[in-house]
Amino acid sequence: MRRPQLDIQLKTPEQIELMRGAGLVVAAALDAMREAVAPGVSTGDLDAIAEKVIRDAGAVPSFKGYHGFPATICASVNEQVVHGIPRNDQVLVEGDLISLDCGAVLEGWHGDSAITVGVGETDPALIKMAGVAEDAMWAGIAAAARGAANGRGRLTDISFNVEKAVRKAGRYGIVDGYGGHGIGTEMHQDPHVLNHGKPGKGPRLVPGMCLAIEPMITMGSPRTVELDDGWTVITRDSSRAAHVEHTMCLLEDGVWVTTAVDGGRARLGDLVTARQP
């Protein structure tokens, strides 16, 4: 069987700067939600906060109306992995773990990012898991930057380095079937980016490629099930889950994490492009 040809949209440096605008809007929305997360706050409250930040910036929520999704953010609590629908009657309690996934489109270009945070006093093991997911995300981004710089990078180098970072950190489940993706004038584009796999496979990593890198890991089994709402994905064994994400773009002289306020420099150092202000 022939594999379908991937349609990978390569961006110019000028277009990547436009994506940076959308990315900063997403970063601001996530920062506002992070500050608001507390016992007694509903996921519906967080959704309203994000929508206000996005619209006040002159942008539009990417998620709202996407294939019928009813909200601005995905709010996934505890065993919910991704695509949780925020609700006014879903009130956070002490010890919850929540993933907040947010997207915005500005001047026709998308940004997409996610964080996982604890609610009040949270089990340190859960906070560690969220940190492992974040470290794995940055390991994948760094691998992309190095691979593009030396001209030998392939897409699954990202997947391999995400998985390696998770496996090194402990016995976590790496969710299969969900992962990162290309991004640009649409929120989801080719290629799909797995969070596990062997290196050296898939399309070459080249300047102009923009990807959302998003590890999803669990405290138990990696197996998941989708709820009857058609969106919310939970762990089959009800173990807690963490999900993080950044949008990154490759340029001739490095990587630009468009949804990180510092462009990724604190985590990536000189791998970040000099274009980053």
Tab-separated table of C-alpha atoms in Angstrom, residues 79-216:
chain	number	residue	atom	x	y	z
A	79	GLU	CA	-7.936	11.173	34.711
A	80	GLN	CA	-8.998	13.300	31.742
A	81	VAL	CA	-6.087	13.341	29.300
A	82	VAL	CA	-7.186	15.773	26.588
A	83	HIS	CA	-10.207	17.520	25.081
A	84	GLY	CA	-12.104	17.995	28.330
A	85	ILE	CA	-15.057	20.354	27.842
A	86	PRO	CA	-15.101	23.154	30.458
A	87	ARG	CA	-18.285	23.488	32.498
A	88	ASN	CA	-19.597	25.892	35.090
A	89	ASP	CA	-20.573	22.961	37.314
A	90	GLN	CA	-17.099	21.359	37.205
A	91	VAL	CA	-15.516	22.982	40.249
A	92	LEU	CA	-11.871	22.382	41.105
A	93	VAL	CA	-10.948	20.991	44.513
A	94	GLU	CA	-7.734	20.846	46.482
A	95	GLY	CA	-5.356	18.272	45.012
A	96	ASP	CA	-6.795	18.192	41.494
A	97	LEU	CA	-4.461	18.145	38.513
A	98	ILE	CA	-5.680	20.114	35.497
A	99	SER	CA	-4.432	20.386	31.936
A	100	LEU	CA	-5.323	23.632	30.158
A	101	ASP	CA	-5.009	23.549	26.366
A	102	CYS	CA	-5.519	26.800	24.482
A	103	GLY	CA	-5.330	28.027	20.896
A	104	ALA	CA	-5.751	31.379	19.195
A	105	VAL	CA	-5.706	32.657	15.630
A	106	LEU	CA	-4.408	36.150	14.880
A	107	GLU	CA	-4.146	37.606	11.372
A	108	GLY	CA	-4.845	34.149	9.988
A	109	TRP	CA	-2.088	32.342	11.908
A	110	HIS	CA	-2.428	29.920	14.814
A	111	GLY	CA	-0.755	29.350	18.154
A	112	ASP	CA	-1.405	26.286	20.333
A	113	SER	CA	-0.067	25.510	23.803
A	114	ALA	CA	-0.968	23.601	26.970
A	115	ILE	CA	0.085	23.473	30.623
A	116	THR	CA	-0.649	21.090	33.480
A	117	VAL	CA	-0.904	22.566	36.980
A	118	GLY	CA	-1.919	21.438	40.443
A	119	VAL	CA	-4.860	22.892	42.325
A	120	GLY	CA	-3.763	24.058	45.764
A	121	GLU	CA	-1.758	21.472	47.703
A	122	THR	CA	-1.175	18.686	45.188
A	123	ASP	CA	0.519	15.309	45.511
A	124	PRO	CA	4.222	15.902	44.712
A	125	ALA	CA	4.200	12.779	42.531
A	126	LEU	CA	1.618	14.419	40.270
A	127	ILE	CA	3.599	17.636	40.058
A	128	LYS	CA	6.665	15.569	39.207
A	129	MET	CA	4.741	13.863	36.388
A	130	ALA	CA	3.759	17.248	34.956
A	131	GLY	CA	7.420	18.263	35.114
A	132	VAL	CA	8.472	15.076	33.342
A	133	ALA	CA	6.021	15.821	30.533
A	134	GLU	CA	7.403	19.351	30.237
A	135	ASP	CA	11.018	18.190	30.223
A	136	ALA	CA	10.157	15.637	27.527
A	137	MET	CA	8.518	18.337	25.409
A	138	TRP	CA	11.649	20.487	25.594
A	139	ALA	CA	13.826	17.469	24.775
A	140	GLY	CA	11.787	16.971	21.615
A	141	ILE	CA	12.038	20.629	20.657
A	142	ALA	CA	15.808	20.636	21.238
A	143	ALA	CA	16.176	17.541	19.063
A	144	ALA	CA	14.284	19.291	16.266
A	145	ALA	CA	16.534	22.342	16.519
A	146	ARG	CA	19.722	20.280	16.449
A	147	GLY	CA	18.471	18.117	13.587
A	148	ALA	CA	17.525	21.102	11.459
A	149	ALA	CA	20.882	22.749	12.165
A	150	ASN	CA	22.979	19.751	11.109
A	151	GLY	CA	20.741	18.899	8.153
A	152	ARG	CA	20.260	15.298	9.288
A	153	GLY	CA	17.137	15.646	11.408
A	154	ARG	CA	14.011	13.603	10.776
A	155	LEU	CA	10.562	13.966	12.252
A	156	THR	CA	10.759	10.911	14.496
A	157	ASP	CA	13.900	12.267	16.152
A	158	ILE	CA	11.424	14.427	18.075
A	159	SER	CA	9.322	11.392	18.993
A	160	PHE	CA	12.356	9.397	20.069
A	161	ASN	CA	13.687	12.140	22.333
A	162	VAL	CA	10.300	12.757	23.932
A	163	GLU	CA	10.003	9.054	24.733
A	164	LYS	CA	13.599	8.791	25.951
A	165	ALA	CA	13.098	11.665	28.409
A	166	VAL	CA	9.899	10.101	29.782
A	167	ARG	CA	11.388	6.599	30.104
A	168	LYS	CA	14.466	7.944	31.859
A	169	ALA	CA	12.316	9.754	34.431
A	170	GLY	CA	10.218	6.837	35.638
A	171	ARG	CA	7.429	4.367	34.939
A	172	TYR	CA	4.888	6.536	33.147
A	173	GLY	CA	2.437	5.624	30.430
A	174	ILE	CA	2.907	7.428	27.115
A	175	VAL	CA	-0.510	7.907	25.547
A	176	ASP	CA	-0.765	6.474	22.046
A	177	GLY	CA	-2.992	7.708	19.243
A	178	TYR	CA	-2.678	11.362	20.242
A	179	GLY	CA	0.269	13.658	19.698
A	180	GLY	CA	1.605	16.804	18.140
A	181	HIS	CA	0.958	18.205	14.689
A	182	GLY	CA	1.869	20.730	12.077
A	183	ILE	CA	0.398	24.187	12.574
A	184	GLY	CA	0.133	27.425	10.620
A	185	THR	CA	-2.844	28.796	8.703
A	186	GLU	CA	-4.774	25.873	10.208
A	187	MET	CA	-4.591	24.572	13.746
A	188	HIS	CA	-3.952	20.982	12.690
A	189	GLN	CA	-1.785	20.257	9.674
A	190	ASP	CA	0.588	17.555	8.507
A	191	PRO	CA	2.640	15.963	9.907
A	192	HIS	CA	1.375	14.083	12.972
A	193	VAL	CA	4.070	13.984	15.670
A	194	LEU	CA	4.074	10.880	17.838
A	195	ASN	CA	5.447	10.960	21.374
A	196	HIS	CA	7.316	7.687	20.951
A	197	GLY	CA	9.197	5.809	18.260
A	198	LYS	CA	12.524	5.110	16.613
A	199	PRO	CA	14.646	8.026	15.366
A	200	GLY	CA	15.620	8.806	11.799
A	201	LYS	CA	12.222	8.319	10.154
A	202	GLY	CA	9.765	10.586	8.378
A	203	PRO	CA	10.167	13.970	6.692
A	204	ARG	CA	13.346	15.965	7.097
A	205	LEU	CA	13.332	18.747	9.674
A	206	VAL	CA	13.933	21.912	7.667
A	207	PRO	CA	13.620	25.672	8.136
A	208	GLY	CA	10.034	26.829	7.779
A	209	MET	CA	8.563	23.777	9.485
A	210	CYS	CA	6.255	24.657	12.398
A	211	LEU	CA	5.051	21.986	14.802
A	212	ALA	CA	3.078	21.714	18.014
A	213	ILE	CA	4.927	19.312	20.322
A	214	GLU	CA	2.643	17.840	22.998
A	215	PRO	CA	3.524	14.925	25.247
A	216	MET	CA	0.676	13.233	27.150
